[in-house]
Coordinates of C-alpha atoms and ligand atoms in Angstrom, one line a residue:
M1 CA 180.1 177.2 146.7
A2 CA 177.2 177.9 144.5
N3 CA 174.4 175.4 144.7
K4 CA 174.5 173.3 141.5
T5 CA 170.9 171.9 141.7
K6 CA 169.6 171.5 138.2
F7 CA 165.9 172.4 138.1
Q8 CA 163.7 170.5 135.7
A9 CA 160.1 170.8 134.8
I10 CA 158.0 168.6 137.0
K11 CA 157.0 165.2 135.7
G12 CA 154.0 165.4 133.4
T13 CA 154.6 169.1 132.7
R14 CA 156.6 170.6 129.9
D15 CA 157.8 173.8 128.3
L16 CA 156.4 174.7 124.9
L17 CA 159.1 176.4 123.0
P18 CA 159.4 178.4 119.8
P19 CA 159.0 177.7 117.0
E20 CA 156.5 175.0 118.2
T21 CA 154.5 177.7 120.0
E22 CA 153.6 179.2 116.7
L23 CA 151.7 176.0 115.9
W24 CA 150.0 176.2 119.3
N25 CA 148.9 179.8 118.6
R26 CA 147.6 178.9 115.2
V27 CA 145.6 176.0 116.6
E28 CA 144.1 178.3 119.1
Q29 CA 143.6 181.2 116.7
T30 CA 141.8 178.9 114.3
A31 CA 139.5 177.8 117.1
R32 CA 138.6 181.4 117.9
E33 CA 137.8 182.1 114.2
V34 CA 135.8 179.0 113.6
F35 CA 133.9 179.1 116.9
G36 CA 133.2 182.8 116.3
T37 CA 131.5 182.0 113.1
F38 CA 129.1 179.7 115.1
G39 CA 128.3 182.5 117.5
F40 CA 130.5 181.5 120.4
G41 CA 132.2 184.0 122.7
E42 CA 135.2 183.4 124.8
I43 CA 135.1 182.8 128.6
R44 CA 138.2 183.0 130.7
L45 CA 138.0 181.0 133.9
P46 CA 140.0 180.7 137.1
I47 CA 142.7 178.0 137.2
F48 CA 141.5 176.9 140.6
E49 CA 138.1 176.5 142.1
P50 CA 136.6 175.0 145.3
T51 CA 137.3 171.3 145.4
E52 CA 133.6 170.8 146.1
L53 CA 132.7 172.2 142.7
F54 CA 134.6 169.4 140.9
A55 CA 133.5 166.8 143.4
R56 CA 129.9 167.6 142.6
A57 CA 130.2 168.2 138.9
V58 CA 132.7 165.6 137.9
G59 CA 131.7 163.1 140.6
G60 CA 133.4 162.2 143.8
E61 CA 133.7 158.5 142.7
T62 CA 135.5 159.2 139.4
D63 CA 139.2 158.6 139.0
I64 CA 139.6 162.3 138.2
V65 CA 138.3 163.5 141.6
S66 CA 139.3 160.6 143.8
K67 CA 142.9 160.2 142.6
E68 CA 144.0 162.8 140.1
M69 CA 143.2 166.2 141.4
Y70 CA 145.8 168.6 142.6
S71 CA 144.1 169.8 145.8
F72 CA 145.3 171.8 148.7
E73 CA 144.2 173.8 151.7
D74 CA 144.4 177.5 151.1
R75 CA 145.3 179.0 154.5
Q76 CA 144.9 182.7 155.2
R77 CA 147.0 182.6 158.3
Q78 CA 149.5 180.5 160.2
F79 CA 148.4 178.5 163.3
P80 CA 150.5 177.1 166.1
D81 CA 152.2 173.8 165.5
L82 CA 149.9 170.9 166.5
D83 CA 152.8 168.5 167.1
D84 CA 153.7 170.5 170.2
L85 CA 151.2 169.6 172.9
G86 CA 152.2 172.7 174.9
K87 CA 150.7 174.8 172.1
L88 CA 147.3 173.2 172.0
E89 CA 145.6 176.0 174.0
E90 CA 147.2 178.6 171.8
F91 CA 146.0 176.7 168.7
L92 CA 142.5 176.4 170.1
L93 CA 142.2 180.2 170.9
A94 CA 143.5 181.1 167.4
V95 CA 141.1 178.7 165.7
E96 CA 138.1 179.9 167.7
D97 CA 139.0 183.5 166.8
A98 CA 139.6 182.7 163.1
Y99 CA 136.3 180.9 162.9
K100 CA 134.5 184.0 164.2
T101 CA 136.2 186.3 161.7
G102 CA 135.7 183.9 158.8
E103 CA 139.4 183.4 158.3
I104 CA 138.8 179.7 158.3
P105 CA 135.7 178.2 156.6
Q106 CA 132.5 178.8 158.6
T107 CA 131.1 175.4 157.9
P108 CA 129.1 173.0 160.1
W109 CA 132.0 170.7 160.0
N110 CA 134.4 173.2 161.4
K111 CA 131.9 174.4 164.0
G112 CA 131.6 170.7 165.2
M113 CA 135.3 170.2 165.2
I114 CA 136.1 173.3 167.2
E115 CA 133.5 172.4 169.8
R116 CA 135.1 169.0 170.2
V117 CA 138.6 170.4 170.5
R118 CA 137.3 172.8 173.2
L119 CA 135.6 170.0 175.2
A120 CA 138.5 167.6 175.0
F121 CA 140.9 170.4 175.8
N122 CA 139.0 171.5 178.9
S123 CA 139.1 167.9 180.2
F124 CA 142.8 167.6 179.2
R125 CA 143.6 170.8 181.2
D126 CA 141.6 169.6 184.2
T127 CA 143.3 166.2 184.3
R128 CA 146.7 167.8 183.9
D129 CA 146.0 170.1 186.9
E130 CA 144.7 167.1 188.9
L131 CA 147.8 165.2 188.0
N132 CA 150.0 168.0 189.1
A133 CA 148.3 168.3 192.4
M134 CA 148.7 164.5 193.2
S135 CA 151.6 163.6 195.4
E136 CA 151.5 160.2 193.8
P137 CA 149.9 160.3 190.3
S138 CA 147.6 157.4 189.6
M139 CA 147.8 155.3 186.4
E140 CA 144.1 156.0 185.7
K141 CA 144.6 159.7 185.8
F142 CA 147.5 159.3 183.4
Q143 CA 145.3 157.4 181.0
E144 CA 142.6 160.0 181.2
Y145 CA 145.2 162.7 180.5
A146 CA 146.6 160.8 177.5
H147 CA 143.1 160.1 176.2
Y148 CA 142.0 163.8 176.3
S149 CA 145.2 165.1 174.8
F150 CA 144.9 162.6 172.0
S151 CA 141.2 163.5 171.3
A152 CA 141.9 167.3 171.4
S153 CA 144.7 167.1 168.9
H154 CA 142.8 164.5 166.8
W155 CA 139.8 166.9 166.4
A156 CA 142.2 169.8 165.9
H157 CA 143.9 168.0 163.0
L158 CA 140.5 167.5 161.4
T159 CA 139.6 171.2 161.5
K160 CA 139.9 172.7 158.0
L161 CA 142.2 175.7 158.4
G162 CA 141.7 177.0 154.9
D163 CA 139.5 176.6 151.9
E164 CA 139.8 173.3 150.0
I165 CA 140.7 174.2 146.5
S166 CA 141.8 172.3 143.5
L167 CA 143.5 173.1 140.2
R168 CA 140.9 172.5 137.6
P169 CA 140.9 169.0 136.0
E170 CA 138.4 170.2 133.4
A171 CA 136.3 173.3 132.7
T172 CA 132.7 172.4 132.2
A173 CA 132.0 172.7 135.9
S174 CA 133.5 176.2 135.9
V175 CA 131.5 177.3 132.9
C176 CA 128.3 176.1 134.6
R177 CA 129.4 177.9 137.9
A178 CA 130.0 181.1 135.9
Y179 CA 126.6 180.7 134.1
I180 CA 124.9 180.6 137.5
E181 CA 127.0 183.2 139.2
H182 CA 126.5 185.8 136.5
G183 CA 122.8 185.2 136.0
M184 CA 123.4 184.2 132.4
H185 CA 119.9 182.6 132.2
A186 CA 118.7 186.2 131.8
L187 CA 120.6 186.7 128.6
A188 CA 119.4 185.7 125.2
Q189 CA 119.4 181.8 125.2
P190 CA 121.2 179.7 124.4
V191 CA 124.5 181.0 125.8
K192 CA 127.4 179.8 123.7
L193 CA 130.8 179.9 125.3
Y194 CA 134.3 178.6 124.5
Y195 CA 137.5 178.4 126.5
V196 CA 141.1 177.6 125.9
G197 CA 143.6 176.8 128.7
P198 CA 145.5 174.3 130.9
M199 CA 143.9 171.6 132.9
F200 CA 145.6 169.5 135.6
R201 CA 145.3 165.8 136.4
R202 CA 147.8 163.5 138.2
E203 CA 147.8 160.8 135.5
R204 CA 150.6 158.5 134.5
P205 CA 152.5 160.5 131.9
Q206 CA 153.0 159.0 128.4
K207 CA 152.8 160.1 124.8
G208 CA 149.7 162.3 124.6
R209 CA 149.0 162.2 128.3
Y210 CA 150.3 164.9 130.6
R211 CA 149.7 166.2 134.1
Q212 CA 149.3 169.7 132.8
F213 CA 147.6 169.6 129.5
Y214 CA 145.5 172.0 127.4
Q215 CA 141.9 171.9 126.4
I216 CA 139.9 173.9 123.9
G217 CA 136.3 173.4 124.8
A218 CA 132.8 174.9 124.2
E219 CA 129.5 174.7 125.9
V220 CA 125.9 175.6 124.9
L221 CA 123.7 176.4 127.9
E222 CA 120.0 177.1 127.7
A223 CA 117.6 177.8 130.5
I224 CA 114.5 175.6 130.4
T225 CA 111.4 177.8 130.4
P226 CA 108.5 176.4 132.5
N227 CA 105.7 174.7 130.5
T228 CA 107.9 173.8 127.6
D229 CA 106.8 170.5 126.1
A230 CA 109.9 168.3 126.6
T231 CA 108.9 166.0 123.8
K232 CA 108.5 168.8 121.4
S233 CA 111.9 170.3 122.1
L234 CA 113.7 167.0 121.3
G235 CA 114.1 168.0 117.6
K236 CA 115.6 171.3 118.6
D237 CA 118.0 169.7 121.1
A238 CA 119.2 167.3 118.4
A239 CA 119.8 170.1 116.0
V240 CA 121.9 172.0 118.7
D241 CA 123.9 168.8 119.3
A242 CA 124.5 168.3 115.6
E243 CA 125.6 171.9 115.1
V244 CA 128.1 171.6 118.0
I245 CA 129.6 168.4 116.5
E246 CA 129.6 170.0 113.1
M247 CA 131.6 172.9 114.5
V248 CA 134.3 170.6 115.9
M249 CA 134.5 168.8 112.6
V250 CA 134.8 172.0 110.6
Y251 CA 137.5 173.1 113.0
F252 CA 139.5 169.9 112.6
A253 CA 139.1 170.1 108.8
R254 CA 140.4 173.7 108.8
L255 CA 143.4 172.7 110.8
G256 CA 144.1 169.9 108.3
L257 CA 143.9 167.2 111.0
E258 CA 144.2 163.8 109.4
G259 CA 142.3 160.5 109.9
V260 CA 139.5 162.2 111.9
V261 CA 136.8 159.7 112.9
L262 CA 133.6 160.7 114.8
D263 CA 131.9 158.1 117.0
I264 CA 128.5 158.9 118.4
N265 CA 126.1 157.2 120.8
S266 CA 123.0 157.9 122.8
I267 CA 123.1 156.9 126.5
G268 CA 119.4 157.7 127.1
H269 CA 118.5 159.4 130.3
S270 CA 118.7 158.3 133.9
A271 CA 115.0 157.2 134.3
P272 CA 114.0 153.6 135.2
E273 CA 112.3 153.1 131.8
C274 CA 115.5 154.1 130.0
R275 CA 119.1 154.0 131.2
R276 CA 118.5 152.8 134.7
G277 CA 116.6 149.8 133.4
Y278 CA 119.3 149.1 130.9
V279 CA 122.0 149.2 133.6
E280 CA 120.1 146.6 135.6
K281 CA 120.0 144.3 132.6
L282 CA 123.7 144.9 131.9
K283 CA 124.5 144.1 135.5
A284 CA 122.6 140.9 135.4
A285 CA 124.4 139.9 132.2
L286 CA 127.8 140.8 133.7
E287 CA 127.1 138.7 136.8
K288 CA 126.7 135.7 134.5
V289 CA 130.1 136.1 132.9
K290 CA 131.8 137.5 136.0
D291 CA 134.4 134.6 136.2
K292 CA 135.7 135.4 132.7
L293 CA 136.3 139.1 133.5
G294 CA 139.4 140.8 134.8
E295 CA 139.7 142.3 138.3
D296 CA 138.8 145.9 137.2
S297 CA 135.7 144.9 135.4
K298 CA 134.6 142.6 138.2
R299 CA 134.8 145.5 140.6
R300 CA 132.9 147.8 138.2
I301 CA 129.9 145.4 138.0
E302 CA 129.0 146.9 141.4
T303 CA 130.5 150.4 141.2
N304 CA 129.9 151.5 137.7
P305 CA 128.8 148.7 135.3
L306 CA 128.7 151.1 132.2
R307 CA 132.4 151.5 132.5
V308 CA 133.0 147.9 131.8
L309 CA 132.1 148.8 128.2
D310 CA 135.2 151.0 128.1
S311 CA 137.5 148.1 128.7
K312 CA 140.5 147.7 126.4
L313 CA 141.4 144.3 127.7
E314 CA 141.8 141.9 124.8
S315 CA 140.4 138.9 126.7
E316 CA 137.2 140.8 127.5
Q317 CA 136.4 142.0 124.0
A318 CA 134.4 139.0 122.8
I319 CA 132.4 138.9 126.0
I320 CA 131.5 142.6 125.8
E321 CA 130.4 142.2 122.2
K322 CA 127.6 139.9 123.4
L323 CA 126.3 142.2 126.2
P324 CA 123.0 143.9 126.0
R325 CA 123.2 147.3 124.1
I326 CA 121.8 150.6 125.3
G327 CA 120.4 151.4 121.8
D328 CA 117.8 148.5 122.3
H329 CA 116.7 150.0 125.6
L330 CA 116.2 153.7 125.0
C331 CA 112.8 155.2 126.0
A332 CA 110.7 156.6 123.1
D333 CA 111.9 160.2 123.6
C334 CA 115.6 159.3 123.7
A335 CA 115.2 157.1 120.7
K336 CA 113.5 159.9 118.8
H337 CA 116.2 162.3 119.8
Y338 CA 118.9 160.0 118.7
A339 CA 117.3 159.3 115.3
E340 CA 116.9 163.1 114.8
L341 CA 120.6 163.6 115.8
K342 CA 121.7 161.2 113.1
R343 CA 119.4 162.9 110.5
Q344 CA 120.8 166.3 111.5
L345 CA 124.4 165.1 111.1
E346 CA 123.6 163.7 107.7
L347 CA 121.9 167.1 106.6
R348 CA 125.2 168.8 107.6
G349 CA 127.3 166.3 105.7
V350 CA 129.0 165.1 108.9
A351 CA 130.2 161.5 108.6
Y352 CA 129.8 159.5 111.8
R353 CA 130.2 156.0 113.2
E354 CA 127.8 154.6 115.7
N355 CA 129.6 153.1 118.7
W356 CA 127.3 151.6 121.4
R357 CA 130.2 151.2 123.8
L358 CA 130.7 155.0 124.1
V359 CA 129.4 155.8 127.5
R360 CA 129.7 158.2 130.4
G361 CA 129.5 157.1 134.0
L362 CA 127.7 160.1 135.5
D363 CA 123.9 160.4 136.0
Y364 CA 123.5 163.9 134.6
Y365 CA 125.0 162.9 131.2
M366 CA 122.2 162.2 128.8
R367 CA 121.4 161.3 125.2
T368 CA 124.2 162.5 122.9
T369 CA 127.8 161.4 123.6
F370 CA 130.6 161.6 121.1
E371 CA 134.3 161.1 120.7
I372 CA 136.7 162.0 117.9
T373 CA 139.9 160.2 117.2
A374 CA 142.8 161.3 114.9
R375 CA 145.8 159.7 113.3
G376 CA 149.3 159.5 114.6
L377 CA 148.6 159.2 118.3
G378 CA 149.0 155.5 119.3
S379 CA 146.8 154.4 122.1
Q380 CA 145.9 157.9 123.3
N381 CA 144.1 158.8 120.1
A382 CA 141.0 160.6 121.4
V383 CA 141.3 164.2 120.5
C384 CA 137.8 165.3 121.6
G385 CA 135.1 164.1 123.9
G386 CA 131.6 165.6 124.4
G387 CA 128.1 165.1 125.3
R388 CA 124.8 166.5 126.6
Y389 CA 124.4 167.2 130.3
D390 CA 121.0 168.7 131.0
G391 CA 121.0 168.1 134.8
L392 CA 124.4 169.6 135.6
V393 CA 123.6 173.3 136.2
E394 CA 120.8 172.3 138.5
L395 CA 123.1 170.0 140.4
L396 CA 125.4 173.0 141.0
G397 CA 122.5 175.1 142.4
G398 CA 121.2 176.8 139.3
A399 CA 117.8 176.6 137.6
P400 CA 116.9 173.8 135.3
T401 CA 119.2 174.3 132.3
K402 CA 120.1 172.3 129.2
G403 CA 123.7 171.8 128.3
I404 CA 125.9 170.3 125.6
G405 CA 129.6 170.7 125.1
F406 CA 132.9 169.1 124.3
A407 CA 136.6 169.3 125.2
I408 CA 139.4 169.0 122.7
G409 CA 142.8 167.8 123.8
E410 CA 145.0 170.5 122.3
D411 CA 148.3 168.6 123.1
R412 CA 147.1 165.7 121.0
V413 CA 145.8 167.8 118.1
I414 CA 149.3 169.3 118.0
L415 CA 151.0 165.9 118.1
S416 CA 148.8 164.6 115.3
L417 CA 149.5 167.6 113.1
Q418 CA 153.2 167.2 113.8
E419 CA 153.1 163.5 113.0
A420 CA 151.3 164.2 109.7
K421 CA 153.9 166.7 108.8
K422 CA 156.7 164.3 109.5
A423 CA 155.0 161.6 107.4
V424 CA 154.8 164.0 104.5
A425 CA 158.5 164.8 104.8
S426 CA 159.3 161.1 104.8
G427 CA 157.1 160.5 101.7
D428 CA 154.6 158.2 103.4
P429 CA 152.1 157.5 100.6
D430 CA 149.2 157.2 103.1
Q431 CA 149.6 160.8 103.9
V432 CA 149.1 162.5 100.6
G433 CA 147.8 166.0 101.4
A434 CA 148.5 165.7 105.1
G435 CA 150.2 168.4 107.0
R436 CA 150.4 170.8 104.1
R437 CA 148.4 173.3 106.0
V438 CA 150.5 172.9 109.2
A439 CA 152.3 176.1 110.1
S440 CA 155.8 176.3 108.7
G441 CA 157.1 175.9 112.3
K442 CA 159.7 178.7 111.9
S443 CA 159.6 181.8 113.9
G444 CA 161.9 183.3 111.4
C445 CA 163.2 186.7 110.7
D446 CA 162.5 188.9 107.7
V447 CA 165.3 191.4 108.0
Y448 CA 168.6 191.2 109.8
V449 CA 169.9 194.8 110.3
A450 CA 173.8 194.6 110.1
W451 CA 175.3 197.9 111.2
M452 CA 178.8 199.3 111.9
G453 CA 179.7 202.7 113.2
K454 CA 178.1 205.3 115.5
T455 CA 176.2 207.2 112.7
A456 CA 174.9 203.9 111.4
E457 CA 173.6 203.0 114.9
A458 CA 170.9 205.7 114.9
T459 CA 169.9 204.8 111.3
A460 CA 169.7 201.1 112.1
I461 CA 167.5 201.8 115.1
R462 CA 165.2 203.9 113.0
A463 CA 165.1 201.4 110.1
A464 CA 164.2 198.6 112.6
R465 CA 161.4 200.7 114.1
D466 CA 159.9 201.5 110.7
L467 CA 160.2 197.9 109.4
R468 CA 158.6 196.5 112.6
Q469 CA 155.8 199.0 112.4
A470 CA 155.1 197.7 108.9
G471 CA 154.9 194.2 110.3
F472 CA 158.3 192.8 109.3
R473 CA 160.2 190.6 111.8
V474 CA 163.4 192.3 112.4
E475 CA 166.6 191.4 114.3
L476 CA 168.7 194.3 115.4
P477 CA 172.0 193.4 117.0
P478 CA 172.6 195.4 120.2
V479 CA 176.2 196.1 119.4
E480 CA 177.9 196.7 116.1
Q481 CA 179.3 193.6 114.4
K482 CA 181.8 193.0 111.6
F483 CA 179.7 192.5 108.5
G484 CA 181.0 188.9 108.0
K485 CA 179.9 187.9 111.4
A486 CA 176.6 189.7 111.0
L487 CA 175.8 187.9 107.8
G488 CA 176.7 184.5 109.4
Q489 CA 174.3 185.3 112.2
A490 CA 171.6 186.4 109.7
D491 CA 172.0 183.0 108.0
K492 CA 171.7 181.1 111.2
L493 CA 168.5 182.8 112.0
G494 CA 167.1 181.9 108.5
A495 CA 166.6 185.6 107.7
R496 CA 165.4 186.5 104.2
Y497 CA 167.3 189.7 103.9
A498 CA 170.3 191.4 105.5
L499 CA 170.1 195.2 105.6
I500 CA 173.7 196.5 105.6
L501 CA 174.2 199.9 107.1
G502 CA 177.8 201.3 107.2
E503 CA 179.2 204.9 107.0
D504 CA 178.7 204.9 103.2
E505 CA 175.1 203.9 103.2
V506 CA 174.2 206.5 105.8
A507 CA 176.0 209.2 104.0
S508 CA 174.5 208.4 100.6
G509 CA 171.0 207.4 101.8
E510 CA 171.4 204.3 99.5
W511 CA 171.2 201.3 101.7
T512 CA 172.5 197.8 100.8
L513 CA 170.0 194.9 100.8
K514 CA 171.3 191.4 100.5
T515 CA 168.9 188.5 99.6
L516 CA 170.3 185.6 101.6
A517 CA 168.7 182.8 99.6
D518 CA 170.7 183.6 96.5
G519 CA 173.4 185.9 97.8
T520 CA 172.4 188.8 95.4
Q521 CA 172.5 192.3 96.7
G522 CA 171.5 195.8 95.5
K523 CA 170.9 199.3 96.7
V524 CA 167.5 200.6 97.9
R525 CA 166.8 204.2 99.0
G526 CA 166.2 204.2 102.8
A527 CA 162.9 206.0 102.5
E528 CA 161.7 203.4 100.0
L529 CA 162.7 200.2 101.8
V530 CA 159.4 199.4 103.4
A531 CA 157.5 199.8 100.1
Y532 CA 160.2 197.8 98.3
L533 CA 160.0 194.9 100.8
R534 CA 156.2 195.0 100.8
G535 CA 156.3 194.5 97.1
K536 CA 158.4 191.3 97.6
K537 CA 156.1 189.8 100.3
Ligands
AMP1 P1 137.9 164.5 129.0 O1 137.8 165.9 129.7 O2 138.5 163.5 129.9 O3 136.6 164.1 128.4 O4 138.9 164.7 127.9 C1 138.7 165.4 126.7 C2 140.0 165.3 125.9 O5 141.0 165.9 126.6 C3 140.5 163.9 125.6 O6 139.8 163.4 124.4 C4 141.9 164.2 125.3 O7 142.2 164.6 124.0 C5 142.2 165.3 126.3 N1 142.9 164.8 127.5 C6 142.3 164.3 128.6 N2 143.2 164.1 129.6 C7 144.4 164.4 129.1 C8 145.8 164.3 129.5 N3 146.1 163.9 130.7 N4 146.8 164.7 128.7 C9 146.5 165.2 127.4 N5 145.3 165.3 127.0 C10 144.2 164.9 127.7

């Protein structure tokens, strides 16, 4: 009997189907157009990278890296099963060989592990031989034997038999890796790149939150030339930040996204006279109110006090409002940069809201942080997050480089556009003007070619080819159909016209064209059909 298992998309992943995919394409195409006008070029990146890249760039302590990454060992060859003690020697020989040839990672870790397996295995073999030679095996020998077999297989299990790789949870790390790998510091600076594609995080799925989701992001990277006066370049950095933010806002406006609100903040830089000093003060203040905080926040006082400010817990809001604010503790340079950022945004007519609680937990983030929210998304209403990260390229092994970028949650942008369109359809007065620019959402069909008879078949195929070449969307049934059935099908597909080709039409060269909206029909000469329809477009 056939296996009746029904396969379903894995939790947190989904299929995007037509006609919705038209909207996805439009959202992506608009990004390409708008970002292009700001001088950005597209970068296409691998979907997986070494786990270590993300551990370093995103931070080993973050939820993303510690809990949410899809990581696995990428083995190049099979090794004997370690559950079978009898295969330990075979395993050891195979691993020693694979280490030499580079088929398993040639890391200090693996070198150490393989040496330990070898030592433990030799002792294991010796005790086994001794045991076999004893007429009456002693308990001590048995214990020794058990000990060595345990250690050998323990170290063997810890040997990394393939590269540790992860599906990318975000793309900034990859862009920086690529910038270093391709020596992009030697190109005209800054280098402006954008990307579009899926990201993967094992989060709890809900509306607007998926395990495979899509981001549209951009980064501006600029090698720091020696002897530049850091204080002097503050104004330039702020202008770059403002232009990046302006670009996202122009993009969202072009899409017709509704209820867009931009929050900005400066988180200073990691020096003691700036953010580090502030974090100490924050910690001290948090210690004083510790008893009133929830478990998560209590823990974060030690692990990452800035993240307490992210808390959405109702009972903590009044307490957080009274905590020291980073804006009052910025060093002179960071304060100057922030003032200039705001002036630059105003020059560009970009409306913003200052939000002192907008923070990022990682050391290399500095100065500008921003977040954009949109309407119609419930609790997951952030559609874009971004910030400056001048230390990141260096952290990944490159030369000192400035960086600023953002990532837009494409799934949420789409949801928001769809919600706005629904609201317009239902006449919600808050939504006047909303969603009008949203794609019609119909993949549609311009011309349905209804044909009957052998001679009509060849004409139909040619007509479909010519119409498609001219850019019309054409449905050509693979077998002839009675005209009644064909017209019903054309209707179902929402076709604008049905082209009717029977023996008479082919013989006379006068084709029948039916306009489905009003049911009228007339004759058009075959050779003139494309021109005729173009005139109607
Ligand atoms: P992040 O990379 O965490 O700064 O996120 C940037 C943006 O990506 C967010 O503002 C969201 O719009 C979107 N995003 C992040 N995680 C998810 C997810 N699991 N599902 C859908 N969108 C997400």
